[in-house]
XYZ file of C-alpha atoms in Angstrom:
673
model
C -34.479 -1.081 90.408
C -36.459 -4.300 90.222
C -39.178 -3.074 87.838
C -39.469 -0.535 85.043
C -42.975 0.694 84.292
C -43.709 2.334 80.986
C -46.402 3.532 78.615
C -47.944 0.464 77.006
C -49.097 0.487 73.376
C -51.086 -2.482 72.071
C -49.517 -2.335 68.606
C -46.032 -3.842 69.057
C -44.762 -2.232 65.846
C -45.989 1.176 66.947
C -44.405 0.747 70.381
C -41.068 -0.025 68.720
C -41.015 3.402 67.039
C -40.527 5.258 70.327
C -38.446 5.172 73.449
C -40.296 5.165 76.771
C -39.156 8.738 77.387
C -40.753 9.794 74.103
C -43.951 7.850 74.814
C -44.383 9.452 78.222
C -43.866 12.915 76.756
C -46.259 12.282 73.878
C -48.842 10.823 76.261
C -48.736 14.067 78.267
C -49.106 16.138 75.091
C -52.008 13.970 73.938
C -53.853 14.551 77.207
C -53.185 18.292 76.993
C -54.781 18.374 73.517
C -58.217 17.336 74.794
C -60.943 19.809 73.876
C -63.984 20.918 75.863
C -65.743 17.644 75.051
C -62.893 15.704 76.627
C -61.751 14.148 73.360
C -58.859 14.732 70.950
C -59.443 15.342 67.250
C -56.997 16.057 64.431
C -57.989 19.738 64.385
C -56.977 20.008 68.044
C -53.379 18.998 67.305
C -51.632 21.977 65.595
C -51.041 24.051 68.766
C -49.633 20.981 70.531
C -47.534 19.558 67.692
C -46.088 22.928 66.687
C -44.426 23.153 70.109
C -42.918 19.666 69.917
C -39.576 18.668 68.545
C -38.882 18.226 65.668
C -41.699 20.408 64.311
C -40.802 23.480 66.384
C -37.417 23.537 64.646
C -38.552 23.183 61.037
C -42.257 24.152 60.831
C -44.667 26.793 62.104
C -48.164 26.113 63.404
C -49.551 27.132 60.001
C -47.234 24.565 58.363
C -48.554 21.891 60.719
C -52.146 22.840 59.847
C -51.401 22.607 56.126
C -49.716 19.210 56.463
C -52.589 17.830 58.522
C -55.116 19.191 56.026
C -53.219 17.570 53.157
C -53.059 14.229 54.971
C -56.529 13.883 56.458
C -59.920 14.684 54.948
C -61.806 14.464 58.253
C -60.177 16.862 60.711
C -62.941 16.258 63.232
C -62.009 12.586 63.531
C -61.547 11.525 67.150
C -58.164 10.068 68.018
C -57.178 7.600 70.684
C -53.547 7.652 71.856
C -52.362 5.096 69.283
C -54.030 7.050 66.456
C -52.333 10.191 67.799
C -48.948 8.433 67.602
C -49.638 7.438 63.996
C -50.546 11.019 63.109
C -47.317 12.151 64.779
C -45.227 9.705 62.722
C -46.999 10.599 59.502
C -46.545 14.319 60.106
C -42.899 13.825 60.977
C -42.374 12.036 57.675
C -44.137 14.790 55.698
C -42.234 17.547 57.476
C -38.964 15.801 56.762
C -39.730 15.273 53.094
C -40.747 18.917 52.738
C -37.963 20.562 54.719
C -35.114 18.241 53.790
C -32.642 16.596 56.106
C -31.399 18.368 59.227
C -29.902 17.412 62.548
C -33.381 16.214 63.525
C -34.221 14.359 60.344
C -31.095 12.444 59.624
C -30.740 10.180 56.625
C -28.044 7.920 55.301
C -27.027 6.456 51.993
C -26.262 3.001 53.300
C -27.884 0.109 51.470
C -29.923 -0.974 54.483
C -31.092 2.304 55.929
C -31.588 4.527 52.922
C -33.713 1.939 51.262
C -36.137 1.715 54.146
C -36.355 5.317 55.236
C -39.610 7.059 54.493
C -38.028 10.441 54.772
C -37.337 10.375 51.059
C -40.229 9.320 48.866
C -38.566 9.430 45.443
C -37.500 6.131 43.938
C -34.733 5.236 41.530
C -36.073 3.925 38.240
C -32.773 2.207 37.485
C -32.890 0.431 40.858
C -36.464 -0.630 40.183
C -35.469 -1.971 36.770
C -32.541 -3.865 38.299
C -34.681 -5.513 40.985
C -37.408 -6.350 38.457
C -34.747 -8.103 36.378
C -33.599 -9.970 39.497
C -37.162 -11.097 40.253
C -37.825 -12.159 36.667
C -34.617 -14.179 36.676
C -35.018 -15.955 40.034
C -38.793 -16.364 40.233
C -39.726 -16.715 36.574
C -40.345 -20.449 36.929
C -42.186 -20.305 40.259
C -45.388 -22.352 40.005
C -47.599 -19.559 41.292
C -45.798 -16.415 40.130
C -44.990 -17.467 36.566
C -48.521 -16.473 35.541
C -47.594 -12.862 36.437
C -43.961 -12.840 35.273
C -41.944 -11.441 33.610
C -42.663 -7.983 34.946
C -42.201 -4.872 32.818
C -39.731 -2.550 34.590
C -41.147 0.510 32.838
C -44.503 0.109 34.619
C -45.644 -0.178 38.247
C -46.411 -3.877 37.824
C -43.855 -4.713 40.536
C -45.704 -2.699 43.179
C -49.099 -4.009 42.103
C -47.942 -7.632 42.260
C -46.385 -7.106 45.679
C -49.714 -6.026 47.204
C -50.843 -9.573 48.030
C -47.580 -10.469 49.800
C -46.803 -13.631 47.834
C -43.976 -12.104 45.796
C -42.162 -10.769 48.854
C -42.462 -14.078 50.719
C -41.077 -15.968 47.723
C -38.250 -13.440 47.343
C -37.261 -13.933 50.990
C -37.007 -17.668 50.379
C -34.737 -17.047 47.398
C -32.494 -14.872 49.574
C -32.340 -17.338 52.502
C -33.639 -20.736 51.524
C -36.188 -22.312 53.851
C -36.984 -19.157 55.824
C -40.692 -19.450 55.008
C -42.642 -22.679 54.724
C -44.474 -21.940 51.488
C -47.416 -24.024 52.689
C -48.161 -21.134 55.051
C -48.406 -18.558 52.239
C -51.915 -17.729 51.072
C -51.709 -18.248 47.315
C -54.899 -17.512 45.425
C -55.518 -15.208 42.491
C -57.890 -13.165 44.625
C -57.148 -12.808 48.343
C -59.449 -11.230 50.879
C -58.045 -8.472 53.152
C -57.382 -10.895 56.009
C -55.424 -13.299 53.795
C -53.362 -10.432 52.386
C -52.675 -9.166 55.886
C -51.515 -12.644 56.949
C -49.097 -12.764 54.013
C -47.720 -9.330 54.834
C -47.382 -10.186 58.521
C -45.539 -13.385 57.570
C -43.347 -11.376 55.189
C -42.370 -8.690 57.708
C -41.644 -11.124 60.553
C -39.626 -13.332 58.197
C -37.751 -10.319 56.804
C -36.723 -9.409 60.355
C -35.598 -12.997 60.875
C -33.120 -12.787 57.974
C -31.742 -9.381 58.982
C -33.870 -6.749 57.239
C -34.655 -3.466 58.952
C -38.456 -3.203 58.941
C -39.280 -1.142 62.031
C -40.717 1.587 59.815
C -42.910 -0.599 57.595
C -46.402 -1.841 58.417
C -48.621 -4.408 56.729
C -50.854 -1.641 55.394
C -47.870 -0.042 53.638
C -47.314 -3.288 51.747
C -51.012 -3.784 51.011
C -51.151 -0.293 49.514
C -48.022 -0.964 47.450
C -46.154 2.150 48.586
C -43.286 2.260 46.064
C -40.503 3.751 48.230
C -41.148 1.293 51.074
C -41.531 -1.753 48.835
C -38.417 -0.903 46.851
C -36.523 -0.372 50.097
C -37.558 -3.770 51.453
C -36.823 -5.533 48.166
C -33.382 -3.917 47.973
C -32.541 -5.272 51.433
C -33.703 -8.771 50.541
C -31.677 -8.743 47.311
C -28.644 -7.443 49.194
C -28.871 -10.258 51.737
C -29.033 -12.794 48.930
C -26.059 -11.371 47.055
C -23.912 -10.941 50.161
C -24.652 -14.429 51.485
C -21.487 -15.707 49.802
C -19.366 -13.097 51.596
C -19.185 -15.472 54.526
C -16.426 -17.696 55.886
C -18.582 -20.811 55.947
C -19.565 -20.508 52.298
C -16.248 -18.990 51.213
C -13.486 -20.210 53.564
C -10.940 -18.799 51.117
C -11.619 -15.389 52.685
C -9.208 -16.419 55.437
C -6.379 -15.978 52.918
C -6.812 -12.192 53.228
C -5.652 -12.076 56.871
C -2.127 -12.341 58.229
C -2.677 -13.064 61.914
C -5.320 -13.796 64.531
C -5.862 -10.086 65.228
C -6.771 -9.446 61.581
C -8.943 -12.549 61.690
C -10.928 -11.106 64.613
C -11.311 -7.805 62.769
C -12.551 -9.589 59.661
C -15.235 -11.560 61.487
C -16.549 -8.348 63.064
C -16.967 -6.551 59.731
C -20.300 -6.105 57.970
C -20.504 -8.148 54.730
C -20.242 -5.009 52.588
C -17.059 -4.027 54.443
C -15.647 -7.493 53.832
C -16.505 -7.032 50.157
C -14.550 -3.761 50.068
C -11.624 -5.463 51.812
C -11.724 -8.221 49.195
C -11.861 -5.701 46.358
C -8.825 -3.821 47.667
C -7.017 -7.136 48.252
C -7.432 -7.967 44.556
C -6.701 -4.430 43.339
C -3.388 -4.473 45.186
C -2.334 -7.406 42.999
C -2.943 -5.302 39.890
C -0.835 -2.427 41.135
C -3.825 -0.113 41.552
C -2.654 2.591 43.949
C -5.950 3.984 45.240
C -8.030 2.463 48.032
C -11.731 1.867 47.375
C -13.642 3.000 50.469
C -17.202 3.069 49.125
C -19.444 1.768 46.357
C -20.154 5.206 44.955
C -17.638 7.981 44.253
C -14.586 5.682 44.291
C -16.046 3.628 41.425
C -17.378 6.426 39.205
C -14.396 6.614 36.861
C -14.446 2.835 36.299
C -10.692 2.412 36.800
C -11.086 0.185 39.870
C -13.538 -2.046 38.002
C -11.189 -2.307 35.029
C -8.236 -3.376 37.203
C -10.417 -5.765 39.235
C -11.772 -7.612 36.192
C -8.340 -7.831 34.591
C -7.013 -9.530 37.746
C -9.976 -11.882 38.195
C -10.465 -12.781 34.532
C -7.199 -12.232 32.649
C -8.525 -14.399 29.802
C -11.032 -11.648 29.072
C -8.656 -8.802 29.924
C -8.074 -5.879 27.604
C -6.028 -2.689 27.728
C -8.759 -0.831 25.871
C -10.856 -0.432 29.039
C -8.123 1.544 30.791
C -6.957 3.411 27.692
C -10.320 5.000 26.945
C -10.780 8.441 28.484
C -14.563 8.583 28.354
C -16.051 7.246 31.658
C -19.298 6.138 29.997
C -17.475 4.218 27.282
C -15.245 2.614 29.926
C -18.322 1.664 31.948
C -19.848 0.000 28.887
C -16.661 -2.026 28.339
C -16.664 -3.059 32.014
C -20.208 -4.370 31.723
C -19.341 -6.286 28.564
C -16.326 -7.841 30.297
C -18.393 -8.781 33.362
C -21.029 -10.444 31.209
C -18.366 -12.865 30.003
C -18.222 -14.073 33.627
C -21.994 -14.675 33.498
C -22.568 -11.794 35.913
C -26.085 -10.380 35.815
C -26.338 -6.759 34.810
C -27.220 -5.057 38.067
C -25.781 -1.800 36.760
C -25.900 0.240 33.581
C -23.056 2.448 32.448
C -25.048 5.379 33.817
C -25.249 3.757 37.268
C -21.469 3.356 37.384
C -20.754 6.895 36.202
C -23.312 8.393 38.599
C -22.108 6.226 41.483
C -25.289 4.339 42.429
C -24.339 2.856 45.828
C -26.931 0.085 45.943
C -26.446 -1.118 42.391
C -22.632 -0.935 42.496
C -22.682 -3.007 45.684
C -24.964 -5.558 44.007
C -22.677 -5.661 40.969
C -19.493 -6.191 43.024
C -21.226 -8.874 45.109
C -22.235 -10.697 41.926
C -18.668 -10.570 40.632
C -17.427 -11.967 43.963
C -19.954 -14.801 43.769
C -18.860 -15.820 40.277
C -15.108 -15.232 40.469
C -13.548 -14.277 43.818
C -9.957 -15.039 42.815
C -9.123 -16.465 46.255
C -7.488 -19.784 47.062
C -7.417 -21.758 50.309
C -4.112 -21.101 52.050
C -3.302 -24.141 54.200
C -1.027 -22.041 56.414
C -4.023 -19.866 57.310
C -6.635 -22.584 57.581
C -6.417 -22.341 61.375
C -7.756 -18.787 61.155
C -10.833 -20.039 59.324
C -11.408 -22.649 62.012
C -11.101 -20.076 64.788
C -13.412 -17.681 62.964
C -16.268 -20.164 62.541
C -18.461 -21.573 65.303
C -20.024 -24.969 65.713
C -23.580 -25.296 64.404
C -25.321 -24.823 67.755
C -23.306 -21.726 68.689
C -23.790 -20.268 65.210
C -27.551 -20.661 65.514
C -27.581 -18.871 68.854
C -25.364 -16.062 67.555
C -27.676 -15.627 64.568
C -30.798 -15.605 66.759
C -29.466 -12.949 69.137
C -28.050 -10.847 66.292
C -31.364 -10.738 64.439
C -33.262 -10.059 67.655
C -31.033 -7.117 68.661
C -31.246 -5.597 65.192
C -35.055 -5.937 65.236
C -35.288 -3.751 68.341
C -34.455 -0.615 66.392
C -31.355 0.335 68.390
C -28.945 2.716 66.712
C -26.006 0.307 66.445
C -26.313 -2.445 63.827
C -24.830 -5.771 64.947
C -22.882 -7.714 62.335
C -21.355 -10.308 64.648
C -22.524 -10.693 68.233
C -19.234 -12.038 69.611
C -17.276 -9.027 68.390
C -19.835 -6.223 68.479
C -20.898 -6.619 72.131
C -17.373 -6.569 73.513
C -17.225 -2.790 73.959
C -20.511 -2.876 75.888
C -22.167 -0.051 73.947
C -24.778 -2.030 72.024
C -25.715 -3.934 75.195
C -26.305 -0.578 76.924
C -28.510 0.487 73.996
C -30.546 -2.717 74.296
C -30.864 -2.323 78.068
C -32.015 1.275 77.637
C -34.629 0.089 75.141
C -35.942 -2.720 77.354
C -35.500 -1.074 80.772
C -35.820 2.691 80.202
C -33.835 4.751 82.666
C -31.549 1.914 83.698
C -28.450 3.221 81.882
C -26.380 6.078 83.271
C -25.234 7.474 79.942
C -22.796 9.960 81.471
C -20.788 6.969 82.659
C -20.769 5.339 79.201
C -18.386 5.803 76.281
C -19.564 5.589 72.687
C -17.432 3.807 70.036
C -14.923 4.125 68.609
C -13.236 3.491 71.947
C -9.447 3.756 72.020
C -8.864 3.187 75.723
C -9.482 -0.457 76.760
C -10.555 0.489 80.282
C -13.495 2.443 78.801
C -14.810 -0.785 77.296
C -14.538 -2.421 80.703
C -16.436 0.513 82.254
C -19.255 0.052 79.726
C -19.403 -3.673 80.358
C -19.257 -3.203 84.137
C -22.369 -1.043 83.852
C -23.997 -3.756 81.705
C -23.325 -6.335 84.435
C -24.531 -3.952 87.159
C -27.843 -3.369 85.391
C -28.181 -7.106 84.726
C -27.876 -7.798 88.440
C -30.459 -5.108 89.213
C -32.794 -6.899 86.810
C -32.177 -10.104 88.782
C -30.149 -11.810 86.068
C -27.996 -14.720 87.173
C -24.491 -13.215 86.957
C -22.552 -14.860 89.769
C -18.814 -14.117 89.576
C -19.292 -12.245 86.299
C -17.421 -9.004 85.583
C -17.337 -6.573 82.687
C -13.912 -7.835 81.687
C -15.471 -11.217 80.822
C -17.595 -9.577 78.128
C -14.664 -7.510 76.853
C -12.598 -10.691 76.487
C -15.325 -12.238 74.316
C -16.358 -15.111 76.591
C -18.986 -16.703 74.328
C -20.591 -18.850 77.006
C -21.110 -15.838 79.240
C -22.332 -13.633 76.385
C -24.904 -16.250 75.345
C -26.113 -16.558 78.945
C -26.486 -12.786 79.311
C -28.269 -12.306 75.965
C -30.624 -15.161 76.709
C -31.621 -13.559 80.014
C -32.034 -10.239 78.217
C -34.333 -11.752 75.585
C -36.333 -13.580 78.255
C -36.643 -10.355 80.285
C -37.963 -8.538 77.200
C -40.643 -11.168 76.605
C -41.711 -11.315 80.241
C -41.953 -7.508 80.403
C -44.295 -7.507 77.404
C -46.503 -10.074 79.125
C -46.361 -8.196 82.411
C -47.456 -4.937 80.806
C -50.598 -6.468 79.287
C -53.552 -4.861 81.033
C -55.701 -8.004 80.800
C -53.140 -10.410 82.194
C -49.998 -9.100 83.839
C -51.400 -5.998 85.563
C -47.917 -5.340 86.930
C -47.522 -8.889 88.224
C -44.213 -10.607 87.575
C -44.619 -13.361 84.971
C -42.673 -16.592 85.483
C -41.700 -19.465 83.206
C -44.191 -21.607 85.146
C -46.990 -19.145 84.270
C -46.181 -19.492 80.571
C -46.052 -23.292 80.797
C -49.368 -23.407 82.659
C -51.055 -21.057 80.190
C -49.935 -23.102 77.178
C -51.084 -26.401 78.673
C -54.446 -24.930 79.640
C -54.949 -23.561 76.131
C -54.154 -26.866 74.452
C -56.198 -28.860 76.967
C -59.356 -27.141 75.725
C -59.129 -28.617 72.235
C -56.019 -30.780 71.899
C -54.684 -33.920 73.446
C -51.027 -33.155 74.065
C -49.361 -31.517 77.087
C -45.756 -30.589 77.874
C -44.047 -31.355 81.168
C -41.449 -28.613 80.721
C -39.686 -26.622 78.039
C -37.200 -29.502 77.871
C -39.873 -32.123 77.117
C -38.455 -34.227 74.278
C -41.957 -35.033 73.061
C -42.109 -31.462 71.753
C -39.780 -32.409 68.912
C -42.652 -33.697 66.756
C -44.226 -30.218 66.767
C -47.780 -31.401 67.452
C -48.105 -29.504 70.746
C -47.235 -26.151 69.165
C -49.551 -26.714 66.224
C -52.361 -27.449 68.669
C -51.421 -24.340 70.656
C -51.466 -22.165 67.527
C -54.801 -23.666 66.526
C -56.158 -23.018 70.030
C -55.356 -19.294 69.880
C -56.566 -18.920 66.259
C -58.576 -21.809 64.839
C -58.130 -21.069 61.159
C -54.379 -20.474 61.174
C -53.316 -24.150 61.015
C -54.149 -26.281 57.986
C -54.212 -29.736 59.564
C -54.129 -31.352 56.153
C -50.484 -30.217 55.919
C -49.451 -31.556 59.339
C -47.555 -34.837 59.622
C -47.640 -37.268 62.541
C -44.002 -36.440 63.275
C -42.968 -40.067 63.439
C -39.587 -39.627 61.732
C -36.980 -36.883 61.441
C -38.159 -35.711 58.031
C -41.780 -35.359 59.182
C -40.685 -33.627 62.380
C -38.722 -31.070 60.380
C -41.722 -30.422 58.122
C -43.815 -29.703 61.195
C -41.122 -27.516 62.776
C -40.764 -25.414 59.622
C -44.534 -25.048 59.394
C -44.811 -24.015 63.069
C -42.367 -21.128 62.651
C -44.075 -19.783 59.528
C -47.564 -20.115 61.016
C -46.460 -18.296 64.179
C -44.952 -15.470 62.120
C -48.054 -15.378 59.933
C -50.109 -14.941 63.087
C -47.947 -12.010 64.203
C -45.235 -13.514 66.411
C -41.778 -11.985 66.051
C -39.497 -14.998 66.555
C -35.935 -15.831 65.521
C -35.518 -19.540 66.166
C -34.816 -22.173 63.485
C -36.511 -25.560 62.878
C -33.487 -27.261 64.472
C -34.281 -25.526 67.764
C -37.633 -27.302 67.838
C -36.231 -30.624 66.648
C -33.545 -30.566 69.341
C -35.971 -29.069 71.916
C -33.723 -26.130 72.784
C -35.419 -25.053 76.048
C -34.448 -21.388 75.647
C -35.978 -21.078 72.204
C -38.972 -23.233 73.138
C -39.748 -20.841 76.003
C -39.515 -17.776 73.755
C -41.712 -19.418 71.099
C -44.367 -20.286 73.693
C -44.206 -16.833 75.293
C -44.518 -15.149 71.885
C -47.682 -17.096 71.093
C -49.008 -16.297 74.578
C -48.282 -12.590 74.084
C -50.088 -12.510 70.739
C -53.103 -14.322 72.155
C -53.398 -12.087 75.219
C -52.873 -8.985 73.091
C -55.929 -9.933 71.015
C -57.871 -10.414 74.233
C -56.755 -6.974 75.438
C -57.936 -5.370 72.216
C -61.280 -7.162 72.428
C -61.857 -6.072 76.023
C -60.901 -2.520 75.135
C -63.555 -2.547 72.427
C -66.120 -3.952 74.868
C -65.328 -1.172 77.345
C -66.219 1.549 74.840
C -69.542 3.436 75.207
C -72.118 2.256 72.598
C -72.060 5.539 70.659
C -68.247 5.515 70.530
C -68.233 1.893 69.448
C -70.685 2.645 66.630
C -68.601 5.560 65.444
C -65.434 3.456 65.653
C -67.078 0.726 63.563
C -68.147 3.201 60.895
C -64.653 4.656 60.735
C -63.148 1.176 60.622
C -65.392 0.148 57.735
C -64.537 3.318 55.867
C -60.851 2.700 56.434
C -61.202 -0.874 55.185
C -63.054 0.286 52.062
C -60.508 2.959 51.277
C -57.477 0.926 52.428
C -56.140 4.179 53.787
C -54.460 3.588 57.079
C -52.039 6.449 57.486
C -49.435 4.785 59.693
C -46.178 6.127 58.216
C -42.930 5.381 59.621
C -39.692 5.789 61.220
C -38.837 7.916 64.202
C -35.141 8.744 64.083
C -33.952 8.795 67.678
C -32.384 12.160 68.513
C -29.003 11.987 70.122
C -29.422 12.995 73.760
C -26.311 11.546 75.313
C -23.016 13.286 75.946
C -20.117 10.867 75.900
C -16.542 11.143 77.059
C -14.173 11.512 74.108
C -11.136 9.505 74.801
């Protein structure tokens, strides 16, 4: 099992929507749809799509015809395979919205996933108003945006302003400071389509880098200002900002909630929203509140938990009136008044509390935590906090791998790499994504796993597959992963990330052609590219001269001349100038289309692992453009002319129909232990 061949799709986002099994099946169906002329058009699809899951379970062939007719004005339009995949995704979304959720079209109410799903196109006006208020508050004084702010929440001004990408980029920087070098953002009153696309590409790659789920959102969705997708992305960004304080480094007092090392390990493995619930119950217990709050919806509707929480956190503003009133709406109003005395922003209205708005209640609780958490540093438990936090270098690597895994679109969301990989399941999901067919799912056990030996079995399979992929795993066993050996986990994840990048390069028709790509190939390619126009070269991915950033700026400029503004580049002669260059490099690469997860410090310190991935990502983007160009050149003249006309029409109408997410259907039977 040394190689895994698959169906290659030029559009990396589109490829991420499907497993290789699905792509192979859809490729077969696409070929079967060819008409007598040897081409595939939209009107040829109904008989094929109506037989496919999920449509065969929820729609007839007539339903498919109607949905296609509603979506596309030109049913005679010829489709290549990628266009066929986009039609499939769009139709899946429409079928789901029409038929409602089922076992095939699953949805969830979680803050992250519900906000990004396109299976539900309605939006919450109260959520929109809340996020508009957030934007007005945090970006009202921004040099560029203040000419457009404040926004009116009763209009669609939010979605119109978001169309050029500047607002979203700025909002990401508010959530996680320094994520985007604002010098890389195209900020003009009127942007051309290419400049808007660059901003949206920068936005989506940066959103992934801070932990947003964006596998179902394309740049065209943002350019068109699709309300449900924009609101979903904004809600994730706001959530990340508000939950940033629910972290041991920023709030070491959280360690006071645990009693022993076992509880400490459990705490570090929890998602921030789960930690927030744990904190809320910790405080409610002090007040004598008997119920346990398990969600940010139904458990908060009556307002009693809020009333007890605020009385404990801010006794100086406490009142018995809040609990004495019987009317939930009146109680909710009193809660909001009491919270405002703590300078908490009004993320909720009384209606939101009474109706149990999950997203807005979570935002409200997070804001209360940020302003008044009611925790104190317990010296007797300070050792737990030390154990639960990593050194800076290890933390950076954990963050990088966590964001990368979550960007792959696997079913399991990783909150903390060290804890979440120990049962082996998420590593098997990643391996199945990157090396289709490598996992024997009948020998795997899905969490929750009660029997420890099942975790070892999962991890043993992880190690076995790693060895088959020629990973360096000498004297490594599954038990090492189960025990949480950080050094080993980092080494395995690094090899996994490197394998993923090399497979992408290998699959490129114009370069790899099935040939194994090596680190030396990447180094040679980069030096050859820079040699054509620049002056610098790198001896290896450990070359300390790379710390000034000049080589990578020359490389980026070599693959796309206009992407680097040399007037913003420093000579990199001191640490401050080097950091400016490093920050600019990352944003320019993301703006170009590279999906990368390193930090400026990785460039400054010349972390060879991250330097290799950065170089390979730029190489992949460059060769992908070459592949697209050669594909265009290979087209017959009449096809090329038709393609150009269609492309111009699409540009004029801004009507690219690439909708969204493919929910992976559960196909694995697992042992229940």
